[in-house]
Amino acid sequence: MENNFDVIVIGGGPGGYVCAIRAAQLGLKTACIESRDTLGGTCLNVGCIPSKSLLNLSDSFHKAQKNFNSQGIEFANLKLNLDKMMSNKNKSVQVLTKGIEFLFKKNNVTYIKGKGVLFSDHDVVVYQAEKKTSFKAKNIVIATGSVPTSLPGIEIDEKNIISSTGALELKEVPKKFVVIGGGYIGLEMGSVWSRLGSEVTVLEYLDHITPGMDNEISSEFLKILTKQGIKFKLNSQVTSASNKDNQVEINFTNIQSSKQENILADKVLVAVGRKPYTEGLNLTKIGIKKDAKGKIEVNHKLQTSINNVYAIGDVIKGPMLAHKAEEEGIAVAEIIAGQAGHVNYDIIPGVIYTSPEVAAVGKTEEQLKQENISYKVGKFPFLANSRAKVNNETDGFVKILADSKTDRVLGVHMIGPHTGDMIAEMALAMEFSASAEDIARTCHAHPTHTEAVKEAALAVGKRAIHF
Ligand SMILES: Cc1cc2nc3c(=O)[nH]c(=O)nc-3n(C[C@H](O)[C@H](O)[C@H](O)COP(=O)(O)OP(=O)(O)OC[C@H]3O[C@@H](n4cnc5c(N)ncnc54)[C@H](O)[C@@H]3O)c2cc1C
């Protein structure tokens, strides 16, 4: 009986641990299996949390170095202590991962350490070192996440050719840091090392950065990052990266001109995406289907091809984001408990934690055009926002897209200070089917960056006050 559970969750990342807590809250006897030494998955151990720690600290360092003097905060001998910065990051990770163990105890979730393998639709075996333990479950949730991918012919050695995990652990600031891939992970890590003193070059295959983002925001973002000193080589197809005399030589072809180029770097970050991780789970043997990209196929209730086996998070379709995984974790727990759990995939915000931040929710202008939806645009620049002005953070703007007939907000895209927090208001507004008029008529505190949202909403009706 001890090894029998209502729900066994395989994987203790944001999808898995949240699912386990919610299932236990609903009275289900729940266990969560995690093969890593600590809970929290990619997000807490080698993703969202350590990257945000380094982004925050490197931003403070950069501001102290570049801006403080001219703003009347003068001091001598500012210097970087990378060891301390890394220890600070590691401490934050440790506190948060331990925090999940505490939450498991508090909610009565059994934490099982080891690698979980499926032996049937009700049987899971956990391997830890030499030990093998069998468990039975009425329901199984697969939340095994994702791992970094590379390009053909490029082997990540985590020495000079590194993944995001390696980029979070560097012992010294590389002189030349090359990033392959202009997506959010590459740009966040590129920003960190650029602020700490590296010469950063981003190689991107497409003619723009941040694929999938509203074009206008993406162009503005590229301009701002270039102004900050990051170099971009767009239309660049990387063909090889190989170690050469303690440096890495990267060869790439300009896909427009066919010109072959190469660049030398001290460290190369391969940030070309992540792939679902299902290794050793035994999925094929028990009949769980995957799609062509290796993602586990699920229906609208997040059930796999076996009814009582569910899958959530990075291992299934949709944006690879921690909060999307968490929403799915909660939905599955509620579905198993007989409730009507669901995820609104139309309203999943996305944030890039650079400086300035970039945030979006809902449809881009390009998607609306493609879907033949007629829309109105309201835009407001941070240059005309008093709080941004006094803080000397005037780069960027807020853009609201609303249905031209009903005025319902269809998408919001922002680049500017604190937009990562501000996007929550827009997600909430959209959940309540707000119109631009609703946002425009909502009183926003002065002086705050959020007034830019109100003004953009006013601008949808061509009546912005401060611009
Ligand atoms: C550098 C970086 C920065 C990021 N920043 C952000 C961000 O700011 N915001 C955001 O929303 N997302 C961010 N992400 C993405 C985010 O980390 C993932 O979307 C999220 O972690 C996915 O959660 P998950 O639970 O599906 O999987 P994961 O977090 O990958 O967790 C899966 C867990 O399952 C375990 N596991 C795998 N197989 C087994 C097995 N057989 N038995 C037992 N355990 C197993 C793994 O060890 C892992 O701990 C970032 C990612 C990276 C790499």
Coordinates of C-alpha atoms and ligand atoms in Angstrom, one line a residue:
M1 CA 0.0 0.0 0.0
E2 CA 2.9 2.3 0.8
N3 CA 4.0 2.3 -2.8
N4 CA 0.5 2.9 -4.2
F5 CA -0.5 6.4 -5.2
D6 CA -3.5 8.1 -6.8
V7 CA -1.0 10.3 -8.8
I8 CA 2.7 9.8 -9.6
V9 CA 4.3 12.8 -11.3
I10 CA 7.6 12.1 -13.1
G11 CA 9.7 15.2 -13.1
G12 CA 10.0 17.9 -10.4
G13 CA 10.2 21.0 -12.6
P14 CA 7.6 23.9 -12.6
G15 CA 5.1 21.6 -14.4
G16 CA 5.6 18.6 -12.2
Y17 CA 6.0 20.1 -8.7
V18 CA 3.1 22.4 -9.1
C19 CA 0.9 19.5 -10.4
A20 CA 2.0 17.4 -7.4
I21 CA 1.1 20.1 -4.9
R22 CA -2.3 20.8 -6.5
A23 CA -3.1 17.1 -6.7
A24 CA -2.3 16.7 -3.0
Q25 CA -4.3 19.8 -2.1
L26 CA -7.3 18.1 -3.8
G27 CA -6.9 15.1 -1.5
L28 CA -5.1 12.8 -3.9
K29 CA -2.3 10.6 -2.6
T30 CA 0.6 12.0 -4.6
A31 CA 4.3 11.4 -5.3
C32 CA 6.8 13.3 -7.4
I33 CA 9.9 11.6 -8.8
E34 CA 12.9 13.7 -9.6
S35 CA 16.3 12.4 -11.0
R36 CA 18.2 15.7 -10.4
D37 CA 19.7 16.2 -6.9
T38 CA 17.3 19.1 -6.3
L39 CA 13.7 19.9 -7.1
G40 CA 12.6 22.8 -9.5
G41 CA 13.7 21.4 -12.8
T42 CA 15.4 23.4 -15.5
C43 CA 13.6 26.6 -14.3
L44 CA 15.0 26.8 -10.8
N45 CA 18.3 25.0 -11.3
V46 CA 19.7 26.1 -14.7
G47 CA 17.0 28.3 -16.3
C48 CA 14.7 31.1 -15.3
I49 CA 16.0 31.7 -11.8
P50 CA 19.8 31.6 -12.1
S51 CA 19.6 33.6 -15.4
K52 CA 17.4 36.3 -13.8
S53 CA 19.8 36.5 -10.9
L54 CA 22.7 37.2 -13.3
L55 CA 20.6 39.6 -15.4
N56 CA 19.7 41.6 -12.3
L57 CA 23.2 41.7 -10.9
S58 CA 24.9 42.4 -14.2
D59 CA 22.4 45.2 -14.8
S60 CA 23.2 46.8 -11.5
F61 CA 27.0 46.6 -12.3
H62 CA 26.5 48.0 -15.7
K63 CA 24.3 50.9 -14.4
A64 CA 26.9 51.7 -11.7
Q65 CA 29.6 51.6 -14.3
K66 CA 27.9 53.6 -17.1
N67 CA 25.2 55.8 -15.6
F68 CA 25.7 56.5 -11.9
N69 CA 28.5 59.0 -12.3
S70 CA 26.5 61.3 -14.5
Q71 CA 23.5 61.0 -12.2
G72 CA 25.4 62.2 -9.1
I73 CA 26.3 59.0 -7.5
E74 CA 30.0 59.0 -7.5
F75 CA 32.4 56.4 -6.1
A76 CA 35.8 55.1 -6.8
N77 CA 37.2 51.6 -7.5
L78 CA 34.0 49.9 -8.7
K79 CA 35.0 46.3 -9.6
L80 CA 33.4 43.1 -10.5
N81 CA 33.8 40.1 -8.2
L82 CA 32.4 37.3 -10.4
D83 CA 32.9 34.6 -7.8
K84 CA 30.7 36.5 -5.3
M85 CA 28.1 37.2 -8.1
M86 CA 28.0 33.5 -8.9
S87 CA 27.7 32.5 -5.2
N88 CA 24.9 34.9 -4.8
K89 CA 23.1 33.3 -7.8
N90 CA 23.8 29.8 -6.4
K91 CA 22.4 30.8 -3.0
S92 CA 19.2 32.0 -4.5
V93 CA 18.8 28.7 -6.4
Q94 CA 19.5 26.7 -3.3
V95 CA 17.0 28.6 -1.2
L96 CA 14.3 28.2 -3.8
T97 CA 14.9 24.6 -4.6
K98 CA 14.9 23.8 -0.9
G99 CA 11.6 25.8 -0.7
I100 CA 9.9 23.2 -2.9
E101 CA 10.9 20.4 -0.6
F102 CA 9.3 22.4 2.2
L103 CA 6.1 22.8 0.1
F104 CA 6.1 19.1 -0.6
K105 CA 6.2 18.3 3.2
K106 CA 3.6 21.0 3.9
N107 CA 1.2 19.5 1.3
N108 CA 1.9 15.9 2.0
V109 CA 3.6 15.1 -1.4
T110 CA 5.9 12.1 -1.3
Y111 CA 9.3 13.1 -2.8
I112 CA 11.0 10.2 -4.5
K113 CA 14.6 10.7 -5.6
G114 CA 15.7 8.8 -8.7
K115 CA 14.9 8.2 -12.4
G116 CA 11.4 7.1 -13.1
V117 CA 10.7 4.6 -15.8
L118 CA 7.2 3.5 -17.0
F119 CA 6.6 -0.3 -17.1
S120 CA 2.9 -0.2 -17.8
D121 CA 0.1 2.4 -17.7
H122 CA 0.0 1.9 -13.9
D123 CA 3.6 0.8 -13.0
V124 CA 6.6 3.1 -12.5
V125 CA 10.0 1.8 -11.4
V126 CA 12.4 4.3 -9.9
Y127 CA 16.2 3.7 -10.2
Q128 CA 18.5 5.4 -7.8
A129 CA 22.1 4.3 -7.8
E130 CA 21.9 0.5 -7.3
K131 CA 18.4 0.6 -5.9
K132 CA 15.3 -0.2 -7.9
T133 CA 11.8 0.4 -6.3
S134 CA 8.4 -0.3 -7.9
F135 CA 5.4 2.0 -7.5
K136 CA 1.8 1.7 -8.6
A137 CA -0.4 4.7 -9.6
K138 CA -4.0 5.2 -10.7
N139 CA -2.7 8.2 -12.8
I140 CA 0.7 9.1 -14.1
V141 CA 1.8 12.6 -15.2
I142 CA 4.9 12.9 -17.4
A143 CA 6.6 16.3 -16.7
T144 CA 10.2 15.5 -17.8
G145 CA 10.9 18.8 -19.5
S146 CA 13.5 19.6 -22.1
V147 CA 17.2 19.8 -22.8
P148 CA 19.3 22.1 -25.0
T149 CA 19.7 21.2 -28.7
S150 CA 22.7 21.9 -31.0
L151 CA 23.3 22.3 -34.7
P152 CA 24.5 19.4 -36.9
G153 CA 28.3 19.1 -36.5
I154 CA 28.5 21.3 -33.4
E155 CA 29.2 19.4 -30.2
I156 CA 28.5 21.2 -26.9
D157 CA 31.4 20.4 -24.6
E158 CA 30.4 22.9 -21.8
K159 CA 34.1 24.1 -21.9
N160 CA 34.4 26.6 -24.7
I161 CA 31.3 25.5 -26.7
I162 CA 28.6 25.9 -24.1
S163 CA 24.8 25.6 -23.6
S164 CA 22.8 28.0 -21.4
T165 CA 23.8 25.9 -18.5
G166 CA 27.5 26.5 -19.1
A167 CA 26.8 30.2 -19.7
L168 CA 25.4 30.5 -16.2
E169 CA 28.6 29.0 -14.7
L170 CA 31.5 30.8 -16.4
K171 CA 34.5 31.4 -14.1
E172 CA 35.8 34.5 -15.8
V173 CA 34.4 37.1 -18.2
P174 CA 35.2 35.9 -21.8
K175 CA 36.9 38.5 -24.0
K176 CA 34.9 37.5 -27.0
F177 CA 31.5 35.8 -26.5
V178 CA 29.6 34.5 -29.5
V179 CA 26.0 33.6 -29.3
I180 CA 24.5 31.3 -31.9
G181 CA 20.7 32.1 -32.0
G182 CA 18.9 35.4 -31.5
G183 CA 16.1 34.0 -29.3
Y184 CA 15.3 34.9 -25.8
I185 CA 17.9 32.7 -24.0
G186 CA 20.7 33.8 -26.3
L187 CA 19.8 37.5 -25.9
E188 CA 19.4 37.3 -22.1
M189 CA 22.8 35.5 -21.7
G190 CA 24.4 37.7 -24.3
S191 CA 23.2 40.8 -22.3
V192 CA 24.6 39.4 -19.1
W193 CA 28.1 38.9 -20.5
S194 CA 28.1 42.1 -22.5
R195 CA 27.3 44.1 -19.4
L196 CA 30.1 42.3 -17.5
G197 CA 32.6 43.3 -20.2
S198 CA 32.6 40.7 -23.0
E199 CA 32.5 41.7 -26.7
V200 CA 29.3 39.9 -27.7
T201 CA 28.3 38.9 -31.3
V202 CA 25.0 37.2 -32.0
L203 CA 24.8 35.0 -35.1
E204 CA 21.2 34.6 -36.3
Y205 CA 19.9 32.6 -39.3
L206 CA 16.8 34.7 -39.9
D207 CA 16.8 38.4 -41.0
H208 CA 15.4 39.4 -37.6
I209 CA 15.8 38.4 -33.9
T210 CA 13.3 36.8 -31.6
P211 CA 11.3 34.8 -34.1
G212 CA 7.5 34.9 -33.5
M213 CA 7.6 38.3 -31.8
D214 CA 5.6 41.3 -33.2
N215 CA 7.9 42.7 -36.0
E216 CA 7.8 46.3 -34.8
I217 CA 8.9 45.3 -31.3
S218 CA 11.6 42.9 -32.7
S219 CA 13.1 45.7 -34.8
E220 CA 13.1 48.1 -31.9
F221 CA 14.7 45.5 -29.7
L222 CA 17.4 44.9 -32.2
K223 CA 18.1 48.7 -32.4
I224 CA 18.3 49.0 -28.6
L225 CA 20.6 46.0 -28.1
T226 CA 22.9 47.3 -30.9
K227 CA 23.0 50.7 -29.2
Q228 CA 24.1 48.8 -26.1
G229 CA 27.1 47.4 -27.9
I230 CA 26.0 43.9 -28.9
K231 CA 26.9 43.1 -32.5
F232 CA 24.5 41.2 -34.7
K233 CA 25.1 39.2 -37.8
L234 CA 21.7 38.3 -39.3
N235 CA 21.1 35.9 -42.2
S236 CA 24.0 33.9 -40.9
Q237 CA 23.9 30.1 -41.2
V238 CA 26.5 28.6 -38.8
T239 CA 28.1 25.6 -40.4
S240 CA 30.7 24.7 -37.8
A241 CA 32.3 25.6 -34.5
S242 CA 35.5 23.9 -33.5
N243 CA 38.1 24.3 -30.8
K244 CA 41.4 25.9 -32.0
D245 CA 44.2 26.9 -29.6
N246 CA 41.9 27.4 -26.6
Q247 CA 39.5 29.5 -28.7
V248 CA 36.6 28.5 -30.9
E249 CA 36.5 29.1 -34.6
I250 CA 32.9 29.6 -35.9
N251 CA 32.3 29.3 -39.6
F252 CA 29.1 30.7 -41.1
T253 CA 27.6 31.6 -44.5
N254 CA 25.6 34.7 -45.2
I255 CA 22.4 33.2 -46.7
Q256 CA 21.7 36.3 -48.8
S257 CA 25.2 36.8 -50.4
S258 CA 26.5 33.2 -50.0
K259 CA 29.7 34.8 -48.5
Q260 CA 31.6 32.5 -46.1
E261 CA 32.8 34.2 -43.0
N262 CA 34.4 33.1 -39.7
I263 CA 34.8 34.5 -36.3
L264 CA 37.0 33.5 -33.3
A265 CA 35.6 33.5 -29.8
D266 CA 36.7 32.6 -26.3
K267 CA 33.3 31.1 -25.5
V268 CA 30.4 30.2 -27.9
L269 CA 26.9 29.8 -26.5
V270 CA 24.7 27.5 -28.6
A271 CA 21.2 28.8 -28.1
V272 CA 19.3 27.4 -31.0
G273 CA 16.4 25.9 -29.0
R274 CA 15.5 23.1 -26.7
K275 CA 14.1 19.6 -27.3
P276 CA 11.6 17.6 -25.3
Y277 CA 13.3 15.1 -22.9
T278 CA 11.8 11.6 -22.8
E279 CA 15.0 9.5 -22.8
G280 CA 14.7 6.1 -20.9
L281 CA 11.0 6.6 -20.1
N282 CA 9.9 3.5 -22.1
L283 CA 7.2 5.5 -23.9
T284 CA 7.2 3.4 -27.1
K285 CA 7.1 0.2 -25.3
I286 CA 3.9 1.1 -23.4
G287 CA 2.4 2.8 -26.4
I288 CA 2.6 6.5 -25.8
K289 CA 2.8 8.5 -29.0
K290 CA 5.2 11.3 -29.9
D291 CA 5.0 13.8 -32.8
A292 CA 7.7 14.3 -35.4
K293 CA 9.5 16.7 -33.1
G294 CA 9.6 14.2 -30.3
K295 CA 6.9 15.9 -28.2
I296 CA 4.4 13.7 -26.4
E297 CA 1.0 14.0 -28.1
V298 CA -1.8 15.0 -25.8
N299 CA -5.5 15.9 -26.3
H300 CA -7.3 18.9 -24.8
K301 CA -7.4 17.2 -21.4
L302 CA -3.6 16.7 -21.6
Q303 CA -4.1 12.9 -21.8
T304 CA -1.6 11.0 -23.8
S305 CA -2.6 8.1 -26.0
I306 CA -3.2 6.2 -22.7
N307 CA -6.1 7.7 -20.8
N308 CA -4.7 7.7 -17.3
V309 CA -1.2 8.9 -18.4
Y310 CA -1.0 12.7 -18.8
A311 CA 1.9 14.9 -20.1
I312 CA 2.6 18.6 -19.4
G313 CA 5.2 21.3 -19.8
D314 CA 8.1 21.4 -22.2
V315 CA 7.7 17.8 -23.1
I316 CA 4.4 18.6 -25.0
K317 CA 3.5 21.2 -27.7
G318 CA 3.2 24.9 -26.9
P319 CA 5.7 27.6 -25.7
M320 CA 8.5 26.3 -23.6
L321 CA 7.8 28.5 -20.6
A322 CA 7.7 27.8 -16.9
H323 CA 4.3 29.5 -16.3
K324 CA 2.7 27.5 -19.2
A325 CA 4.0 24.3 -17.6
E326 CA 2.6 25.4 -14.2
E327 CA -0.9 26.1 -15.7
E328 CA -0.9 22.7 -17.3
G329 CA 0.2 21.1 -14.0
I330 CA -2.7 22.7 -12.2
A331 CA -5.2 21.8 -15.0
V332 CA -4.2 18.1 -15.0
A333 CA -4.4 17.8 -11.2
E334 CA -7.9 19.3 -11.3
I335 CA -8.9 17.1 -14.3
I336 CA -7.7 14.0 -12.4
A337 CA -9.7 15.1 -9.4
G338 CA -12.9 15.4 -11.5
Q339 CA -12.8 19.1 -11.8
A340 CA -12.8 21.2 -15.0
G341 CA -9.2 22.3 -15.2
H342 CA -8.2 24.0 -18.4
V343 CA -5.5 26.3 -19.9
N344 CA -6.2 29.3 -22.0
Y345 CA -3.4 29.0 -24.6
D346 CA -4.4 32.3 -26.2
I347 CA -3.3 34.3 -23.2
I348 CA 0.2 33.0 -22.2
P349 CA 2.4 36.1 -21.6
G350 CA 6.0 35.9 -22.7
V351 CA 8.8 38.1 -21.3
I352 CA 12.5 38.7 -22.2
Y353 CA 14.3 39.9 -19.1
T354 CA 16.9 42.1 -20.8
S355 CA 17.2 45.8 -20.2
P356 CA 14.7 47.1 -21.3
E357 CA 12.4 44.2 -20.8
V358 CA 10.2 42.9 -23.7
A359 CA 6.8 41.5 -23.0
A360 CA 3.9 40.3 -25.0
V361 CA 0.5 38.6 -24.7
G362 CA -2.0 37.6 -27.4
K363 CA -1.7 38.0 -31.2
T364 CA 1.0 39.9 -33.1
E365 CA 0.1 42.3 -35.9
E366 CA 1.4 39.8 -38.4
Q367 CA -0.9 37.1 -37.0
L368 CA -3.9 39.4 -37.2
K369 CA -3.1 40.2 -40.8
Q370 CA -2.6 36.5 -41.6
E371 CA -5.9 35.6 -40.0
N372 CA -7.7 38.5 -41.8
I373 CA -8.8 40.1 -38.6
S374 CA -9.3 43.8 -38.9
Y375 CA -7.7 45.7 -36.0
K376 CA -6.8 49.1 -34.6
V377 CA -3.4 50.0 -33.1
G378 CA -2.6 52.3 -30.1
K379 CA 1.0 53.1 -29.3
F380 CA 2.6 55.1 -26.6
P381 CA 6.4 55.7 -26.2
F382 CA 8.1 55.6 -22.8
L383 CA 9.8 58.9 -23.9
A384 CA 6.5 60.5 -23.0
N385 CA 6.0 58.7 -19.7
S386 CA 7.0 60.8 -16.8
R387 CA 8.3 58.0 -14.6
A388 CA 10.5 56.5 -17.4
K389 CA 11.7 60.0 -18.0
V390 CA 12.8 60.8 -14.5
N391 CA 14.5 57.4 -14.3
N392 CA 16.4 58.0 -17.5
E393 CA 14.8 54.8 -19.0
T394 CA 13.0 56.1 -22.1
D395 CA 13.7 53.4 -24.6
G396 CA 10.7 51.5 -26.0
F397 CA 6.9 51.7 -26.3
V398 CA 3.6 50.0 -25.5
K399 CA 1.5 48.8 -28.4
I400 CA -2.1 47.6 -28.1
L401 CA -4.0 45.8 -30.9
A402 CA -7.8 45.9 -30.6
D403 CA -10.5 44.5 -32.8
S404 CA -11.6 47.3 -35.1
K405 CA -15.3 46.5 -34.7
T406 CA -15.7 45.4 -31.1
D407 CA -12.6 47.2 -29.6
R408 CA -11.7 43.9 -27.7
V409 CA -8.0 43.7 -27.0
L410 CA -6.4 41.0 -29.1
G411 CA -2.7 41.5 -28.4
V412 CA -0.4 43.7 -26.3
H413 CA 3.3 44.1 -27.1
M414 CA 5.7 46.2 -25.0
I415 CA 9.4 47.0 -24.9
G416 CA 10.5 49.2 -22.0
P417 CA 11.2 49.4 -18.3
H418 CA 9.3 47.0 -16.0
T419 CA 7.2 45.7 -18.9
G420 CA 7.7 42.1 -17.6
D421 CA 5.6 43.0 -14.7
M422 CA 3.2 45.3 -16.6
I423 CA 2.1 42.5 -19.0
A424 CA 0.2 40.8 -16.1
E425 CA -2.4 43.6 -16.2
M426 CA -2.9 43.1 -19.9
A427 CA -3.2 39.3 -19.5
L428 CA -5.8 39.8 -16.8
A429 CA -7.7 42.4 -19.0
M430 CA -7.7 39.9 -21.9
E431 CA -8.9 37.1 -19.6
F432 CA -11.9 39.3 -18.9
S433 CA -12.3 40.1 -22.6
A434 CA -11.6 43.8 -21.9
S435 CA -11.9 46.4 -24.7
A436 CA -9.2 49.1 -25.2
E437 CA -11.8 51.5 -23.9
D438 CA -12.0 49.5 -20.6
I439 CA -8.3 49.9 -20.1
A440 CA -8.4 53.6 -21.1
R441 CA -11.1 54.3 -18.5
T442 CA -9.2 52.5 -15.7
C443 CA -7.4 54.9 -13.4
H444 CA -3.6 54.2 -13.3
A445 CA -1.4 55.6 -10.5
H446 CA 0.8 58.5 -11.3
P447 CA 3.8 58.5 -11.9
T448 CA 4.1 54.9 -12.9
H449 CA 5.2 53.1 -16.1
T450 CA 1.7 51.6 -16.2
E451 CA 0.4 55.0 -17.4
A452 CA 2.0 54.1 -20.7
V453 CA -0.5 51.2 -21.0
K454 CA -3.5 53.5 -20.3
E455 CA -2.1 56.0 -22.9
A456 CA -1.7 53.3 -25.5
A457 CA -5.3 52.2 -24.8
L458 CA -6.4 55.9 -25.3
A459 CA -4.3 55.9 -28.5
V460 CA -6.4 53.1 -29.9
G461 CA -9.2 55.7 -30.0
K462 CA -6.7 58.4 -31.2
R463 CA -7.0 60.3 -28.0
A464 CA -3.7 59.9 -26.1
I465 CA -3.1 62.8 -23.8
H466 CA 0.7 63.0 -23.4
F467 CA 1.8 62.3 -26.9
Ligands
LIG1 C1 18.5 29.7 -19.5 C2 17.0 29.5 -19.4 C3 16.2 30.6 -19.0 C4 14.9 30.4 -18.9 N1 14.1 31.5 -18.5 C5 12.8 31.4 -18.5 C6 12.0 32.4 -18.0 O1 12.5 33.5 -17.6 N2 10.7 32.3 -17.9 C7 10.1 31.1 -18.3 O2 8.8 31.0 -18.2 N3 10.8 30.1 -18.7 C8 12.1 30.2 -18.8 N4 12.9 29.1 -19.2 C9 12.2 27.9 -19.7 C10 11.7 27.1 -18.4 O3 12.8 26.8 -17.7 C11 11.0 25.8 -18.9 O4 10.0 26.1 -19.8 C12 10.4 25.0 -17.7 O5 11.4 24.7 -16.8 C13 9.7 23.8 -18.1 O6 9.2 23.1 -17.0 P1 8.9 21.6 -17.0 O7 8.4 21.2 -15.7 O8 8.1 21.2 -18.2 O9 10.3 20.9 -17.2 P2 11.7 21.0 -16.5 O10 11.8 22.3 -15.8 O11 12.8 20.8 -17.6 O12 11.7 19.9 -15.4 C14 11.8 18.5 -15.8 C15 12.4 17.8 -14.7 O13 12.2 16.4 -14.9 C16 13.4 15.6 -14.5 N5 13.3 14.4 -15.2 C17 13.5 14.1 -16.5 N6 13.3 12.8 -16.8 C18 13.1 12.2 -15.6 C19 12.9 10.9 -15.2 N7 12.8 9.9 -16.0 N8 12.7 10.6 -13.8 C20 12.7 11.6 -12.9 N9 12.9 12.9 -13.3 C21 13.1 13.2 -14.6 C22 14.5 16.6 -14.9 O14 15.7 16.3 -14.1 C23 13.9 17.9 -14.6 O15 14.3 18.4 -13.3 C24 14.3 29.2 -19.3 C25 15.0 28.1 -19.7 C26 16.4 28.3 -19.8 C27 17.2 27.1 -20.2

